[in-house]
Coordinates of C-alpha atoms and ligand atoms in Angstrom, one line a residue:
M1 CA -125.1 -191.2 164.0
R2 CA -128.2 -189.0 163.9
K3 CA -129.0 -189.7 167.5
R4 CA -125.5 -188.9 168.5
L5 CA -125.6 -185.5 166.6
L6 CA -128.9 -184.7 168.3
A7 CA -127.5 -185.3 171.6
L8 CA -124.5 -183.1 170.8
V9 CA -126.8 -180.2 170.1
A10 CA -128.8 -180.8 173.3
L11 CA -125.7 -181.3 175.5
P12 CA -122.8 -179.1 174.3
L13 CA -120.4 -180.6 176.9
L14 CA -120.3 -183.8 174.9
A15 CA -118.5 -181.9 172.2
Q16 CA -115.5 -181.8 174.4
A17 CA -112.8 -184.3 173.5
P18 CA -112.4 -187.2 176.0
D19 CA -108.8 -186.1 176.6
N20 CA -110.2 -182.9 177.9
D21 CA -112.5 -184.8 180.3
L22 CA -109.5 -186.8 181.6
A23 CA -107.5 -183.6 182.0
R24 CA -110.3 -182.1 184.1
L25 CA -110.6 -185.3 186.2
R26 CA -106.8 -185.3 186.8
A27 CA -106.9 -181.7 187.8
A28 CA -109.7 -182.4 190.3
F29 CA -107.8 -185.3 191.7
A30 CA -104.7 -183.0 192.3
Q31 CA -106.8 -180.8 194.6
P32 CA -107.0 -181.4 198.3
S33 CA -109.5 -184.2 199.1
P34 CA -111.7 -185.1 202.1
E35 CA -111.3 -188.8 201.3
L36 CA -108.9 -189.8 204.1
A37 CA -110.7 -187.7 206.7
Q38 CA -114.1 -189.2 205.7
L39 CA -112.5 -192.7 206.1
R40 CA -111.2 -191.8 209.5
Q41 CA -114.6 -190.5 210.5
L42 CA -116.2 -193.9 209.4
C43 CA -113.6 -196.0 211.3
D44 CA -112.7 -193.9 214.4
G45 CA -115.9 -191.8 214.6
I46 CA -118.5 -194.5 213.9
G47 CA -116.4 -197.6 214.3
G48 CA -117.3 -201.2 213.6
R49 CA -120.8 -201.2 212.0
V50 CA -122.6 -204.5 212.1
T51 CA -125.6 -204.5 209.8
G52 CA -128.8 -203.5 211.6
S53 CA -126.9 -202.0 214.6
P54 CA -127.0 -198.3 215.6
A55 CA -123.5 -197.9 214.3
F56 CA -124.6 -199.2 210.9
T57 CA -127.5 -196.6 210.9
R58 CA -124.9 -193.9 211.6
A59 CA -122.8 -195.3 208.7
L60 CA -125.8 -195.0 206.3
K61 CA -126.0 -191.3 207.3
W62 CA -122.2 -191.0 206.7
G63 CA -122.8 -192.3 203.2
V64 CA -125.7 -190.1 202.4
D65 CA -124.0 -187.0 203.8
G66 CA -120.8 -187.8 201.8
F67 CA -122.6 -188.0 198.5
K68 CA -124.7 -184.9 199.3
A69 CA -121.5 -182.9 200.2
A70 CA -120.1 -184.0 196.8
G71 CA -123.2 -182.5 195.1
L72 CA -125.2 -185.7 194.3
Q73 CA -128.7 -186.8 195.3
A74 CA -128.4 -189.9 197.5
K75 CA -130.9 -192.1 199.2
V76 CA -131.1 -195.1 201.5
E77 CA -132.9 -198.1 199.9
P78 CA -134.0 -200.1 202.9
F79 CA -134.1 -203.9 203.2
P80 CA -135.0 -206.1 206.2
L81 CA -132.7 -208.3 208.2
V82 CA -134.3 -211.3 210.0
N83 CA -132.5 -210.5 213.2
G84 CA -130.4 -207.8 214.6
W85 CA -127.5 -209.2 216.6
T86 CA -125.2 -207.7 219.3
A87 CA -122.1 -209.6 220.5
A88 CA -121.1 -209.9 224.2
P89 CA -117.6 -211.1 225.0
P90 CA -117.9 -214.6 226.3
R91 CA -116.6 -215.2 229.9
I92 CA -115.3 -218.8 230.2
R93 CA -113.9 -220.3 233.4
I94 CA -112.3 -223.8 233.0
E95 CA -112.9 -225.4 236.3
G96 CA -110.6 -227.5 238.6
P97 CA -106.8 -227.9 238.9
M98 CA -104.9 -226.1 236.1
G99 CA -108.2 -224.4 235.2
F100 CA -108.0 -220.9 233.5
S101 CA -110.0 -218.2 231.8
P102 CA -109.3 -218.3 228.1
L103 CA -109.7 -215.3 225.8
A104 CA -112.6 -215.9 223.4
T105 CA -115.1 -214.3 221.1
S106 CA -118.5 -215.2 219.6
W107 CA -119.0 -216.2 216.0
G108 CA -121.4 -213.9 214.3
W109 CA -125.1 -214.5 215.0
S110 CA -124.4 -217.1 217.7
P111 CA -127.2 -217.5 220.2
P112 CA -126.4 -216.5 223.8
C113 CA -125.4 -219.1 226.4
A114 CA -125.1 -219.4 230.2
G115 CA -124.3 -222.4 232.4
T116 CA -121.8 -225.1 233.2
F117 CA -120.9 -227.5 230.4
R118 CA -118.7 -230.4 229.7
I119 CA -116.0 -229.8 227.0
L120 CA -115.0 -232.7 224.8
D121 CA -112.0 -233.0 222.6
G122 CA -113.1 -233.0 218.9
G123 CA -109.5 -233.3 217.7
D124 CA -108.8 -231.7 214.4
G125 CA -112.5 -231.5 213.6
S126 CA -112.5 -234.1 210.9
D127 CA -115.8 -236.1 210.6
A128 CA -114.0 -239.2 211.9
A129 CA -112.7 -237.4 215.0
M130 CA -116.0 -235.8 215.8
K131 CA -118.1 -238.9 215.3
T132 CA -116.0 -240.9 217.8
L133 CA -117.6 -238.7 220.4
G134 CA -121.0 -240.3 219.7
T135 CA -123.8 -239.8 222.2
S136 CA -121.4 -238.3 224.8
A137 CA -121.5 -235.1 222.7
K138 CA -125.1 -234.5 223.7
G139 CA -125.4 -231.2 225.6
A140 CA -121.6 -230.6 225.6
F141 CA -119.3 -228.2 223.9
I142 CA -116.8 -229.7 221.4
Y143 CA -113.3 -228.2 221.2
L144 CA -111.8 -228.2 217.7
A145 CA -108.2 -227.5 217.0
S146 CA -107.2 -225.7 213.7
E147 CA -104.2 -225.0 211.6
P148 CA -102.7 -221.5 211.4
M149 CA -104.1 -219.5 208.5
T150 CA -101.5 -218.0 206.2
T151 CA -103.0 -218.0 202.7
P152 CA -106.3 -216.8 201.1
E153 CA -107.0 -220.4 200.1
A154 CA -106.8 -221.4 203.8
L155 CA -109.1 -218.5 204.7
F156 CA -111.7 -219.6 202.2
G157 CA -111.3 -223.1 203.5
E158 CA -112.3 -222.0 207.0
Y159 CA -115.8 -221.4 205.7
T160 CA -116.2 -224.8 204.1
T161 CA -114.7 -226.5 207.1
T162 CA -116.8 -224.8 209.7
A163 CA -120.0 -225.3 207.7
R164 CA -119.3 -229.0 207.8
Q165 CA -118.1 -229.1 211.5
S166 CA -121.1 -227.1 212.8
A167 CA -123.5 -229.4 210.9
V168 CA -121.8 -232.5 212.4
A169 CA -121.9 -231.0 215.9
K170 CA -125.6 -230.2 215.5
A171 CA -126.3 -233.7 214.4
L172 CA -124.5 -235.1 217.5
G173 CA -126.7 -232.9 219.7
A174 CA -123.9 -230.8 221.0
K175 CA -124.6 -227.6 222.8
G176 CA -121.9 -225.8 220.9
L177 CA -118.5 -225.5 219.4
I178 CA -115.3 -223.9 220.8
V179 CA -113.0 -223.5 217.7
Q180 CA -109.4 -222.6 218.0
S181 CA -108.5 -219.3 216.3
T182 CA -106.4 -219.7 213.2
R183 CA -104.4 -216.5 213.9
V184 CA -101.4 -216.5 216.3
R185 CA -100.7 -214.3 219.2
K186 CA -104.2 -214.3 220.5
L187 CA -105.7 -212.3 217.6
L188 CA -109.4 -212.7 217.5
Y189 CA -111.7 -212.2 214.5
R190 CA -115.4 -212.5 213.7
H191 CA -116.2 -215.6 211.9
L192 CA -119.7 -216.5 210.5
D193 CA -121.1 -220.0 210.1
P194 CA -122.0 -220.1 206.4
R195 CA -125.2 -222.0 207.4
C196 CA -126.6 -218.9 209.1
D197 CA -126.5 -216.1 206.6
D198 CA -129.5 -213.9 206.1
G199 CA -129.4 -212.9 209.7
R200 CA -130.6 -216.3 210.9
V201 CA -129.3 -217.2 214.4
A202 CA -127.0 -220.2 214.5
D203 CA -128.6 -223.5 215.7
L204 CA -125.8 -224.1 218.3
V205 CA -123.5 -221.9 220.3
E206 CA -120.4 -221.0 218.4
I207 CA -117.3 -219.6 220.1
Q208 CA -113.8 -218.9 218.9
I209 CA -111.0 -219.3 221.4
A210 CA -107.6 -217.5 221.2
R211 CA -105.1 -219.8 219.5
E212 CA -102.7 -220.2 222.4
D213 CA -105.6 -220.6 224.9
G214 CA -107.1 -223.3 222.6
A215 CA -103.8 -225.2 222.5
R216 CA -103.7 -225.1 226.4
L217 CA -107.3 -226.3 226.6
G218 CA -106.4 -229.1 224.1
R219 CA -103.5 -230.2 226.3
L220 CA -105.7 -230.2 229.4
L221 CA -108.4 -232.3 227.6
K222 CA -105.7 -235.0 227.0
D223 CA -105.2 -235.2 230.9
R224 CA -108.7 -235.2 232.3
P225 CA -112.4 -234.4 231.7
V226 CA -113.0 -230.7 231.5
Q227 CA -116.0 -228.7 232.7
A228 CA -116.4 -225.0 232.2
E229 CA -118.7 -222.2 233.2
I230 CA -119.6 -220.3 230.0
R231 CA -121.5 -217.0 229.9
M232 CA -122.0 -215.2 226.6
P233 CA -125.0 -212.9 226.8
N234 CA -125.3 -212.1 223.0
R235 CA -128.5 -210.2 222.2
V236 CA -130.8 -211.1 219.3
S237 CA -133.3 -208.4 218.5
G238 CA -135.7 -209.9 216.0
P239 CA -136.3 -208.2 212.6
V240 CA -134.5 -204.9 211.9
Q241 CA -134.2 -202.5 208.9
A242 CA -130.9 -202.3 207.1
G243 CA -130.2 -200.5 203.9
N244 CA -128.0 -199.6 200.9
V245 CA -126.9 -196.0 200.1
I246 CA -127.4 -195.2 196.4
A247 CA -126.4 -192.2 194.4
E248 CA -125.9 -191.5 190.7
I249 CA -124.7 -189.1 188.1
P250 CA -127.1 -189.2 185.2
G251 CA -125.7 -190.1 181.7
T252 CA -126.2 -188.1 178.5
D253 CA -126.9 -189.8 175.2
L254 CA -126.8 -193.3 176.8
K255 CA -128.4 -192.4 180.1
D256 CA -130.6 -195.5 180.1
E257 CA -127.5 -197.6 180.5
V258 CA -126.0 -197.9 183.9
V259 CA -122.5 -198.7 185.1
L260 CA -122.3 -199.3 188.8
I261 CA -119.4 -199.2 191.3
G262 CA -120.1 -200.7 194.7
A263 CA -118.4 -201.4 198.0
H264 CA -120.0 -202.6 201.2
L265 CA -120.5 -200.2 204.0
D266 CA -121.1 -202.6 206.9
S267 CA -118.3 -204.3 208.8
W268 CA -117.6 -206.6 211.7
E269 CA -116.9 -204.8 214.9
L270 CA -113.9 -206.3 216.7
G271 CA -111.9 -203.9 214.6
T272 CA -113.4 -200.8 212.9
G273 CA -113.6 -202.1 209.3
A274 CA -110.9 -200.0 207.8
L275 CA -109.6 -202.4 205.1
D276 CA -112.8 -204.4 205.0
N277 CA -114.3 -202.4 203.6
G278 CA -114.3 -198.8 204.9
C279 CA -111.5 -197.7 202.5
N280 CA -113.5 -198.8 199.5
A281 CA -116.7 -197.2 200.7
A282 CA -114.8 -193.9 201.1
M283 CA -113.3 -194.5 197.7
V284 CA -116.8 -194.8 196.0
V285 CA -117.9 -191.6 197.6
E286 CA -114.7 -189.9 196.6
I287 CA -115.0 -191.0 192.9
A288 CA -118.5 -189.4 192.8
R289 CA -117.1 -186.2 194.3
L290 CA -114.2 -186.1 191.8
F291 CA -116.6 -186.5 188.8
K292 CA -118.8 -183.7 190.1
A293 CA -115.8 -181.5 191.0
A294 CA -114.5 -182.0 187.4
N295 CA -118.0 -181.2 186.0
L296 CA -117.9 -184.4 184.0
H297 CA -121.0 -185.7 182.1
P298 CA -120.7 -189.4 181.3
R299 CA -122.5 -190.9 178.4
R300 CA -123.9 -193.7 180.6
T301 CA -125.4 -193.1 184.0
I302 CA -122.9 -193.9 186.8
R303 CA -124.4 -195.3 189.9
F304 CA -122.6 -195.5 193.2
A305 CA -123.7 -198.1 195.8
L306 CA -122.7 -198.6 199.4
F307 CA -124.2 -202.0 200.3
G308 CA -125.2 -203.1 203.7
G309 CA -125.4 -206.7 204.9
E310 CA -122.4 -208.0 202.9
E311 CA -120.9 -209.8 205.9
E312 CA -124.1 -211.6 206.6
G313 CA -124.3 -213.1 203.1
M314 CA -124.3 -210.2 200.6
L315 CA -127.8 -209.2 201.7
G316 CA -127.7 -205.6 200.5
S317 CA -126.7 -206.5 197.0
K318 CA -129.2 -209.3 197.0
A319 CA -132.0 -206.9 198.0
Y320 CA -130.8 -204.4 195.4
V321 CA -131.0 -206.9 192.6
K322 CA -134.4 -208.0 193.7
A323 CA -135.7 -204.4 193.9
H324 CA -134.2 -203.4 190.6
R325 CA -135.0 -206.6 188.7
A326 CA -136.9 -204.6 186.0
E327 CA -133.9 -202.6 185.0
L328 CA -131.2 -205.3 185.1
D329 CA -131.1 -205.4 181.3
R330 CA -129.9 -201.8 181.4
I331 CA -127.2 -202.4 184.1
R332 CA -124.2 -202.9 181.8
A333 CA -121.4 -203.2 184.3
V334 CA -121.0 -203.8 188.1
V335 CA -117.6 -203.1 189.6
I336 CA -116.9 -204.2 193.1
Y337 CA -114.0 -203.4 195.4
D338 CA -113.7 -205.5 198.6
E339 CA -110.1 -206.5 199.2
G340 CA -108.6 -203.5 201.0
L341 CA -105.9 -201.4 199.5
G342 CA -103.3 -203.8 198.2
K343 CA -102.2 -203.2 194.6
V344 CA -104.8 -204.2 192.0
S345 CA -103.2 -206.8 189.8
G346 CA -106.3 -207.1 187.5
F347 CA -110.0 -207.9 187.7
S348 CA -111.9 -211.1 188.2
L349 CA -114.1 -211.1 185.0
G350 CA -116.9 -213.2 186.5
G351 CA -116.4 -215.9 184.0
R352 CA -116.6 -213.6 181.0
P353 CA -113.2 -213.3 179.2
E354 CA -114.9 -211.1 176.5
W355 CA -114.4 -208.3 179.1
R356 CA -110.7 -208.1 178.4
P357 CA -110.5 -205.6 175.4
I358 CA -113.2 -203.3 176.9
L359 CA -111.5 -203.3 180.3
D360 CA -108.0 -202.8 178.9
A361 CA -109.3 -199.9 176.8
A362 CA -111.0 -198.3 179.8
L363 CA -107.8 -198.6 181.9
A364 CA -105.5 -197.5 179.1
P365 CA -105.1 -193.9 180.5
E366 CA -103.4 -195.5 183.5
G367 CA -100.5 -196.3 181.1
D368 CA -97.9 -199.0 182.1
G369 CA -99.2 -199.1 185.6
A370 CA -102.7 -200.2 184.5
P371 CA -103.8 -203.6 186.0
K372 CA -103.7 -206.2 183.3
A373 CA -103.6 -209.7 185.0
H374 CA -107.3 -210.3 184.7
T375 CA -108.7 -213.7 185.7
D376 CA -111.6 -215.6 184.1
D377 CA -112.9 -217.0 187.3
A378 CA -116.1 -216.4 189.1
F379 CA -116.5 -216.8 192.9
V380 CA -119.0 -216.4 195.7
G381 CA -117.6 -213.9 198.2
T382 CA -118.8 -210.4 197.6
D383 CA -121.5 -208.2 196.3
N384 CA -121.2 -209.1 192.6
Y385 CA -122.8 -212.5 193.2
D386 CA -126.5 -211.7 192.7
F387 CA -125.7 -209.6 189.6
L388 CA -123.6 -212.4 188.2
V389 CA -126.3 -215.0 188.6
E390 CA -128.7 -212.6 187.0
G391 CA -126.4 -212.5 183.9
V392 CA -125.2 -208.9 184.6
P393 CA -121.5 -208.4 183.6
T394 CA -119.4 -208.0 186.8
L395 CA -115.8 -207.1 187.7
I396 CA -114.1 -207.5 191.0
A397 CA -110.7 -205.9 191.7
N398 CA -108.1 -208.6 192.4
Q399 CA -105.7 -207.2 195.0
D400 CA -102.6 -208.0 196.9
W401 CA -103.6 -209.5 200.2
T402 CA -100.4 -208.9 202.1
N403 CA -102.0 -206.3 204.4
Y404 CA -105.6 -207.5 204.0
L405 CA -105.3 -211.2 205.0
P406 CA -103.7 -210.9 208.5
N407 CA -106.3 -208.3 209.5
Y408 CA -109.3 -209.9 207.9
H409 CA -112.4 -209.5 210.2
A410 CA -110.0 -209.1 213.1
E411 CA -109.5 -206.8 216.0
S412 CA -106.6 -205.3 214.1
D413 CA -108.6 -204.0 211.1
T414 CA -108.3 -200.4 212.2
F415 CA -107.5 -197.0 210.6
D416 CA -103.8 -197.3 211.3
K417 CA -103.6 -200.1 208.6
V418 CA -104.7 -197.6 205.9
D419 CA -101.9 -196.6 203.6
A420 CA -103.0 -193.1 202.5
G421 CA -100.9 -193.1 199.3
A422 CA -102.4 -196.5 198.3
L423 CA -105.9 -195.1 198.9
R424 CA -105.3 -192.2 196.5
R425 CA -103.7 -194.5 193.9
Q426 CA -106.6 -196.9 194.0
T427 CA -109.1 -194.1 193.9
H428 CA -107.5 -192.6 190.8
E429 CA -107.4 -196.0 189.0
A430 CA -111.0 -196.8 189.9
A431 CA -112.1 -193.3 188.7
I432 CA -110.4 -193.8 185.4
L433 CA -112.0 -197.2 185.0
M434 CA -115.5 -196.0 185.8
W435 CA -115.1 -193.0 183.4
G436 CA -113.8 -195.4 180.7
L437 CA -116.7 -197.8 181.2
A438 CA -119.3 -195.0 181.3
N439 CA -118.1 -193.7 177.9
A440 CA -117.0 -197.0 176.2
P441 CA -118.2 -197.5 172.6
A442 CA -119.8 -200.8 173.6
L443 CA -120.2 -202.9 176.7
L444 CA -121.2 -206.5 177.3
S445 CA -124.8 -207.6 177.4
R446 CA -126.8 -209.4 180.0
Q447 CA -126.7 -213.2 179.7
T448 CA -129.7 -215.6 179.4
R449 CA -130.3 -218.3 182.0
A450 CA -128.7 -220.8 179.7
Q451 CA -125.6 -218.7 179.4
V452 CA -125.4 -218.2 183.2
E453 CA -125.8 -222.0 183.6
A454 CA -122.9 -222.6 181.2
L455 CA -120.8 -220.0 183.1
I456 CA -121.5 -221.7 186.4
Q457 CA -120.3 -225.0 184.9
A458 CA -117.3 -223.5 183.2
T459 CA -116.0 -221.7 186.3
G460 CA -116.7 -224.4 188.8
L461 CA -119.0 -222.0 190.8
A462 CA -121.5 -224.7 191.8
P463 CA -119.6 -226.2 194.8
Q464 CA -119.1 -222.7 196.3
M465 CA -122.8 -221.9 195.8
K466 CA -123.6 -225.2 197.7
T467 CA -121.2 -224.4 200.6
F468 CA -122.7 -220.9 201.1
G469 CA -126.3 -222.2 200.8
M470 CA -127.0 -220.5 197.5
W471 CA -127.4 -223.4 195.2
D472 CA -131.1 -224.1 196.0
G473 CA -132.1 -220.5 195.2
W474 CA -130.4 -220.8 191.8
A475 CA -131.8 -224.3 191.1
D476 CA -135.4 -223.3 191.9
S477 CA -135.0 -219.9 190.1
S478 CA -135.9 -217.9 193.3
R479 CA -132.5 -216.3 193.1
G480 CA -130.8 -215.6 189.8
R481 CA -131.8 -215.3 186.1
K482 CA -135.2 -216.7 185.4
Ligands
LIG1 ZN1 -115.6 -207.2 202.7

């Protein structure tokens, strides 16, 4: 109590009732906002922004400039990427009668390729189907058919499946894979082999072929042996610098405690990263602007993070956690948005159901529309991961995927997919949440290694960590709570 009174004397703004703060926040929100124009600049002006590319560097400047225009100090915290990578569209010519030139694209961080190769039919890509190829696979490309993707579960399944298929193909000595797109009507998207995160170049050539062209190739393979000329001059640059953009509003009486809201700034580049994840990067900048415009002074420090390298294995948040390890005890909440602009149904509590009363109280000013269907799960998939395994309390917005799923990492993830009203509603809700967390009477504490261990068991996180190559880091304590 005494400490609180002292703080009130030093900082008269704290004497204002919380309702007054919210009224000022709402008044600021009602004013014209640069949010949509900033998002358009990121998508149309800068475009797709693969980590380590010149476009990504321009996006870092966009972030710093956005926070500065809002009246905050902002800086880039650099981290290295093992390799920069630039895609070149593959040119494939299937030779002979009924030959054709399929539409195709590279997987992320595939090595380049040029030459004439045999293509073999790997069927549905099951271990059994691929292993029947035996020694004939040496030096050849293996074509793998797929099922159309229509659910988030099927999308996550693609990563598990392709990690296994690429490992089998490598073991068979294949030159590469040609995998049928899971999206109809020739939609292409950038997929990454989970075995080559961290900017490591894949150990075989990985190509995605348009769904209809793949089906045609599959039919041809039933008729006769197929040879193709394949040229895919991808460029691998060697080590490059990437970075995170970090800004903050210092707290008052609890300024040593930090609540962080983050979204990744990088994107794939077939589209322009509007839903994944430009909209949420713009939202994070806008929330900072609203708090400054409303002249709000939170009890806890609010930190704003635009992470790089998310698409290559959450590299920016991983680097952030490593660089800020000494202050992780003081980071009391990490809130991540990475599912576009579909309505938020609730938050993934990262395996900590004790979040519920705190979260519901923070969201209470949203009234009946507040997201309430929180989930106790924990998953590998976005920038909360390294905080989670360090025992830091995390929240991820669970959103409606109706618009997000069909455009995921695809050519179609462009600014025209942004619902301007949904962007404003989501920004309002997230601002209320961050304000509530920054001023909450109490938040959760950091977990010990034993508690994180128990959480991993209770949530079934371990198999996902293994698929994405994160288990060893946890097991040998090089990544996660010591
Ligand atoms: Zn994303």
